[in-house]
XYZ file of C-alpha atoms in Angstrom:
358
model
C -0.116 -0.206 0.176
C 1.291 3.466 -0.566
C -0.542 5.177 2.409
C -1.295 4.210 6.020
C -2.967 6.084 8.984
C -2.274 5.507 12.489
C -2.191 7.371 15.808
C 1.661 8.878 15.984
C 3.566 10.644 18.076
C 1.430 13.627 18.533
C -1.204 14.116 21.093
C -4.253 12.315 19.496
C -7.076 10.215 20.313
C -5.624 6.742 19.981
C -6.549 3.916 17.714
C -6.137 0.956 19.406
C -6.530 -3.174 19.378
C -9.097 -3.588 21.998
C -12.452 -5.127 21.893
C -12.811 -5.127 25.424
C -11.322 -3.711 28.842
C -9.531 -6.964 29.201
C -7.365 -6.411 26.193
C -5.210 -3.777 28.043
C -2.340 -4.700 29.758
C 0.040 -2.797 32.316
C 3.634 -1.768 31.773
C 6.060 -0.015 34.224
C 8.055 3.031 33.530
C 11.671 2.490 34.122
C 13.185 5.816 32.982
C 11.900 8.995 31.877
C 14.342 10.616 29.360
C 14.416 14.159 28.768
C 15.014 14.652 24.757
C 14.288 18.183 24.207
C 12.621 20.936 26.355
C 9.220 19.732 25.498
C 9.485 15.884 24.433
C 9.998 13.005 26.875
C 10.697 9.438 25.942
C 9.540 6.763 28.550
C 11.341 3.329 28.976
C 8.897 0.886 29.825
C 8.759 -3.089 30.717
C 5.829 -5.520 30.939
C 4.103 -5.801 34.195
C 1.174 -8.184 33.049
C -0.781 -8.920 30.014
C 1.587 -7.486 27.622
C 2.240 -9.586 24.322
C 5.733 -10.492 23.204
C 7.350 -8.800 20.397
C 6.674 -5.483 18.499
C 7.616 -4.131 15.032
C 9.466 -1.093 14.443
C 7.524 1.875 13.467
C 4.304 0.619 15.679
C 2.674 2.620 18.224
C 1.371 2.224 21.792
C -1.840 3.061 23.046
C -1.989 4.812 26.688
C -4.778 5.081 28.949
C -4.613 8.661 30.325
C -6.429 9.111 33.605
C -7.537 12.843 33.408
C -8.471 13.273 29.852
C -11.636 15.108 29.765
C -13.041 13.505 26.591
C -11.778 10.137 25.758
C -9.384 8.033 27.707
C -6.493 7.198 25.491
C -3.515 8.679 23.449
C -1.290 6.864 20.943
C 2.301 7.258 21.008
C 4.724 5.864 18.500
C 7.537 3.776 19.450
C 10.983 5.207 19.215
C 12.794 1.695 20.064
C 13.711 -1.034 18.121
C 13.128 -4.794 18.769
C 16.472 -5.133 17.224
C 18.980 -3.455 19.495
C 16.973 -1.984 22.397
C 16.775 -3.899 25.597
C 13.568 -2.143 26.489
C 10.492 -0.864 24.874
C 10.414 3.023 24.631
C 7.716 5.487 23.566
C 8.206 9.301 22.961
C 5.622 11.891 23.635
C 5.944 15.541 22.510
C 4.146 18.247 24.530
C 1.198 19.823 22.552
C -0.210 23.205 23.313
C -3.301 22.469 25.399
C -2.885 18.572 24.936
C -4.354 16.652 27.967
C -2.482 13.252 27.165
C 1.081 14.686 26.321
C 1.205 17.309 29.286
C 0.090 14.787 31.713
C 2.338 12.244 30.534
C 5.285 14.811 30.578
C 4.169 16.574 33.999
C 3.178 13.469 35.872
C 4.693 10.400 35.148
C 8.066 9.027 36.731
C 9.974 5.908 37.023
C 8.250 3.376 38.820
C 4.613 4.508 37.759
C 2.576 1.850 35.810
C 0.490 2.509 32.808
C -2.482 0.489 31.194
C -1.758 0.198 27.707
C -3.038 -1.795 24.466
C -0.634 -4.006 22.376
C 1.665 -2.370 19.815
C -0.273 -1.687 16.554
C 0.176 0.103 13.213
C 1.558 -1.031 9.738
C 3.977 1.886 9.427
C 6.847 -0.853 9.497
C 9.665 -1.266 7.148
C 8.792 -4.008 4.293
C 12.644 -5.439 4.353
C 15.726 -4.537 6.612
C 18.072 -5.440 3.552
C 16.979 -2.781 1.164
C 17.948 0.852 0.936
C 15.514 3.444 2.117
C 14.886 6.991 2.396
C 13.404 8.476 5.729
C 11.533 11.664 5.748
C 10.751 13.276 9.252
C 9.711 16.529 10.721
C 9.618 17.325 14.129
C 8.092 14.422 16.469
C 7.652 12.409 13.236
C 11.322 11.014 13.944
C 9.977 8.899 16.664
C 8.732 5.881 14.563
C 11.391 6.836 11.982
C 14.065 6.293 14.342
C 12.781 2.595 15.341
C 12.769 1.809 11.499
C 16.632 3.402 11.009
C 17.530 1.381 13.965
C 15.891 -2.121 12.971
C 17.504 -1.695 9.380
C 20.960 -0.693 11.017
C 20.972 -3.149 13.506
C 18.956 -5.976 12.086
C 19.503 -5.973 8.769
C 22.043 -4.727 6.062
C 20.037 -1.768 4.119
C 21.439 1.943 3.411
C 19.565 4.627 5.262
C 19.464 8.221 4.315
C 17.416 10.458 6.793
C 16.125 13.819 5.800
C 14.994 15.368 9.176
C 13.275 18.807 9.355
C 13.103 20.971 12.751
C 12.368 24.741 13.569
C 15.914 24.929 15.120
C 18.888 22.977 16.823
C 17.259 22.709 19.999
C 13.949 21.160 18.672
C 15.932 18.330 17.143
C 14.823 15.183 18.922
C 17.154 12.156 19.650
C 20.295 14.638 18.374
C 22.909 12.839 20.371
C 21.404 9.259 19.459
C 21.397 10.088 15.835
C 25.117 11.307 15.982
C 26.242 8.275 17.570
C 24.405 6.220 14.973
C 26.196 8.170 12.274
C 29.455 7.336 13.703
C 28.888 3.886 14.231
C 27.534 3.229 10.743
C 29.459 5.529 8.622
C 28.864 3.812 5.268
C 25.331 2.858 5.898
C 23.832 6.032 7.279
C 23.318 9.622 6.334
C 21.635 12.112 8.265
C 20.610 15.485 6.696
C 19.114 18.202 8.796
C 16.896 21.093 7.531
C 16.762 23.455 10.109
C 13.969 26.390 9.378
C 16.104 28.616 11.397
C 18.979 28.197 8.848
C 17.606 26.862 5.468
C 13.912 27.908 6.010
C 11.090 25.566 5.743
C 11.816 22.569 3.555
C 10.858 23.468 -0.053
C 9.859 21.641 -3.058
C 13.166 22.457 -4.711
C 14.930 21.498 -1.698
C 13.331 18.165 -1.266
C 13.843 17.276 -4.890
C 17.330 17.868 -4.774
C 17.635 15.532 -2.031
C 15.497 13.042 -3.319
C 16.233 13.022 -6.811
C 19.459 10.540 -6.510
C 17.216 8.301 -4.254
C 14.588 7.097 -6.654
C 15.530 3.315 -6.479
C 14.706 3.526 -2.381
C 11.608 2.854 -0.541
C 10.394 5.901 1.283
C 9.023 6.392 4.724
C 7.433 9.825 5.719
C 6.047 11.080 8.909
C 5.588 14.377 10.540
C 3.380 17.453 10.165
C 0.765 17.045 7.467
C 1.948 19.804 4.861
C 5.640 18.325 4.900
C 4.041 14.616 4.395
C 1.945 15.924 1.454
C 4.823 18.113 -0.028
C 7.436 15.016 0.386
C 4.581 12.614 -1.457
C 4.237 15.203 -4.297
C 7.955 15.466 -4.777
C 8.352 11.759 -4.748
C 5.780 11.701 -7.340
C 7.531 14.208 -9.563
C 10.894 12.467 -9.152
C 9.688 9.334 -10.226
C 9.361 7.183 -7.063
C 6.911 4.499 -7.685
C 3.801 5.215 -5.596
C 3.854 1.581 -3.919
C 7.153 2.464 -2.365
C 6.230 5.676 -0.839
C 4.724 5.197 2.673
C 3.402 7.799 5.089
C 1.825 7.837 8.667
C -0.985 10.303 8.810
C -2.541 10.852 12.332
C -6.095 10.749 13.056
C -8.490 11.152 15.927
C -10.935 8.684 17.200
C -14.030 9.462 18.833
C -14.804 6.344 21.142
C -13.083 4.867 24.030
C -10.737 2.237 22.921
C -10.290 0.880 26.417
C -14.029 0.431 26.792
C -16.435 -2.540 25.752
C -17.464 -2.615 21.944
C -20.586 -0.675 20.907
C -23.839 -2.331 21.243
C -24.294 -2.641 17.274
C -20.963 -4.341 17.005
C -22.536 -7.382 19.011
C -25.501 -7.582 17.152
C -25.899 -10.902 15.544
C -28.283 -12.525 12.673
C -28.431 -15.508 10.200
C -25.152 -16.582 8.536
C -25.168 -14.418 5.097
C -21.456 -15.762 3.953
C -18.539 -17.961 4.880
C -15.065 -16.533 5.312
C -11.763 -18.387 4.149
C -9.215 -16.647 6.050
C -5.500 -17.182 5.698
C -3.359 -15.753 8.717
C 0.068 -16.936 10.180
C 0.128 -19.710 7.995
C -2.977 -21.365 9.031
C -6.238 -21.577 7.114
C -9.815 -21.205 8.624
C -13.472 -21.013 7.712
C -15.556 -18.538 9.686
C -19.195 -17.786 9.592
C -20.232 -14.047 8.857
C -23.441 -13.323 10.269
C -25.802 -10.273 9.088
C -25.337 -7.014 10.766
C -21.536 -7.544 11.483
C -18.497 -6.350 10.185
C -15.903 -8.642 9.027
C -13.676 -8.078 11.899
C -16.206 -8.910 14.544
C -16.910 -12.196 12.791
C -13.178 -12.966 12.766
C -12.984 -11.962 16.441
C -15.999 -13.834 17.427
C -14.401 -16.958 15.650
C -11.265 -16.648 17.634
C -9.039 -15.545 14.884
C -6.716 -12.966 16.000
C -6.882 -10.715 13.487
C -5.013 -7.477 13.810
C -6.828 -4.237 14.450
C -6.617 -0.687 15.908
C -9.366 2.123 15.538
C -12.363 0.059 14.164
C -13.443 3.350 12.711
C -11.791 2.795 9.182
C -9.250 5.626 10.050
C -6.135 3.290 10.086
C -4.820 0.748 8.324
C -3.933 -1.704 11.222
C -6.840 -4.251 10.051
C -5.750 -4.182 6.789
C -5.956 -7.579 4.646
C -6.301 -8.884 1.171
C -9.591 -9.682 -0.418
C -8.734 -12.856 -2.726
C -12.361 -14.003 -3.395
C -15.829 -12.608 -3.360
C -16.862 -8.793 -2.775
C -17.302 -6.709 0.274
C -18.247 -3.244 1.011
C -16.535 -0.584 3.043
C -18.982 1.289 5.168
C -16.319 3.643 5.977
C -12.622 4.289 4.539
C -10.685 7.115 5.839
C -6.865 5.507 4.410
C -7.085 3.417 1.479
C -6.379 4.989 -1.827
C -7.950 4.038 -5.247
C -4.867 1.992 -6.184
C -5.009 0.174 -2.799
C -8.462 -0.734 -3.124
C -7.663 -1.953 -6.958
C -5.081 -4.342 -5.411
C -7.628 -5.948 -3.290
C -6.866 -4.148 -0.024
C -9.756 -3.901 2.336
C -10.261 -2.900 5.937
C -11.802 -5.798 8.046
C -13.365 -3.441 10.619
C -15.448 -1.754 8.037
C -16.031 -4.605 5.576
C -19.723 -5.751 4.997
C -20.410 -8.844 2.889
C -21.699 -8.554 -0.685
C -21.113 -12.199 -2.127
C -21.776 -15.110 -0.051
C -17.986 -16.635 -0.444
C -15.132 -14.531 0.782
C -11.543 -15.257 0.920
C -8.798 -13.021 2.735
C -5.108 -13.240 3.540
C -3.253 -11.252 6.100
């Protein structure tokens, strides 16, 4: 797919995998790291109910006790499973942001948090291929995890273009310098500072990206920067399928709560679904009034998902047979749909025999 959406490093309502409160797990804060004047990283360890493993570029959803509307915020993981001993997520303060300010002001080492498992598909397709990473501000958070995974877990070459207001705004500045010194032949970091070069322009990005058109591109940051970077990639001849961006959307529901009543409604079986997931094959009944994701979860299939609102790509699967309709789609492009990608959380049956792959 060319584009994906998930919650990210900013202070946003969280898309999360949680059909019920029991899906939550507890983690303990081991360390709080002051990255910049307005950004903190929280190193955590599992306490109870936390699944093993995560992928670089994913995010964690955190229950925030004093958020007035909603109870969760989602923050990208800046750690890499290929090198970091503990998981780490990073939070940048947002003016008026309940979640980011509560975490940065309140959370200390030893505190415990309720979280939901790592989610999101803004992850590297390969650790052995060259990539170009474009980040702006706190968009560096998942990008750093991707870079470290490639450098420590694979053989790929990494070019990072990182835009910030000024030198003091650079998150992970020291860590990036250490990585450059260690991987002198495989990592190049290009800083674009608004205080020095001005805001990244179409011409600047074009000049930087032009020699790199054979690489996959991962973009994360403020929406104007992501839009510009995506447009420049198209202009320079990058294949659309190799350009991926993480876009942040808010949710309206409480992901730690129980499913909405409508999601629990059942009915007669209107379709059967052949599911291929994790190397196994299953046949699942699909009852009327339910979305595909609900049918899968009811049958005990551990299907990935996040927001349940069609606003992220965590539940994406490939439709290999049959037809469905999507009740809502905020993320898949026309090219994605043409290639057979669907959102399980929004899929409704059209044909009575359907096959999907994860």
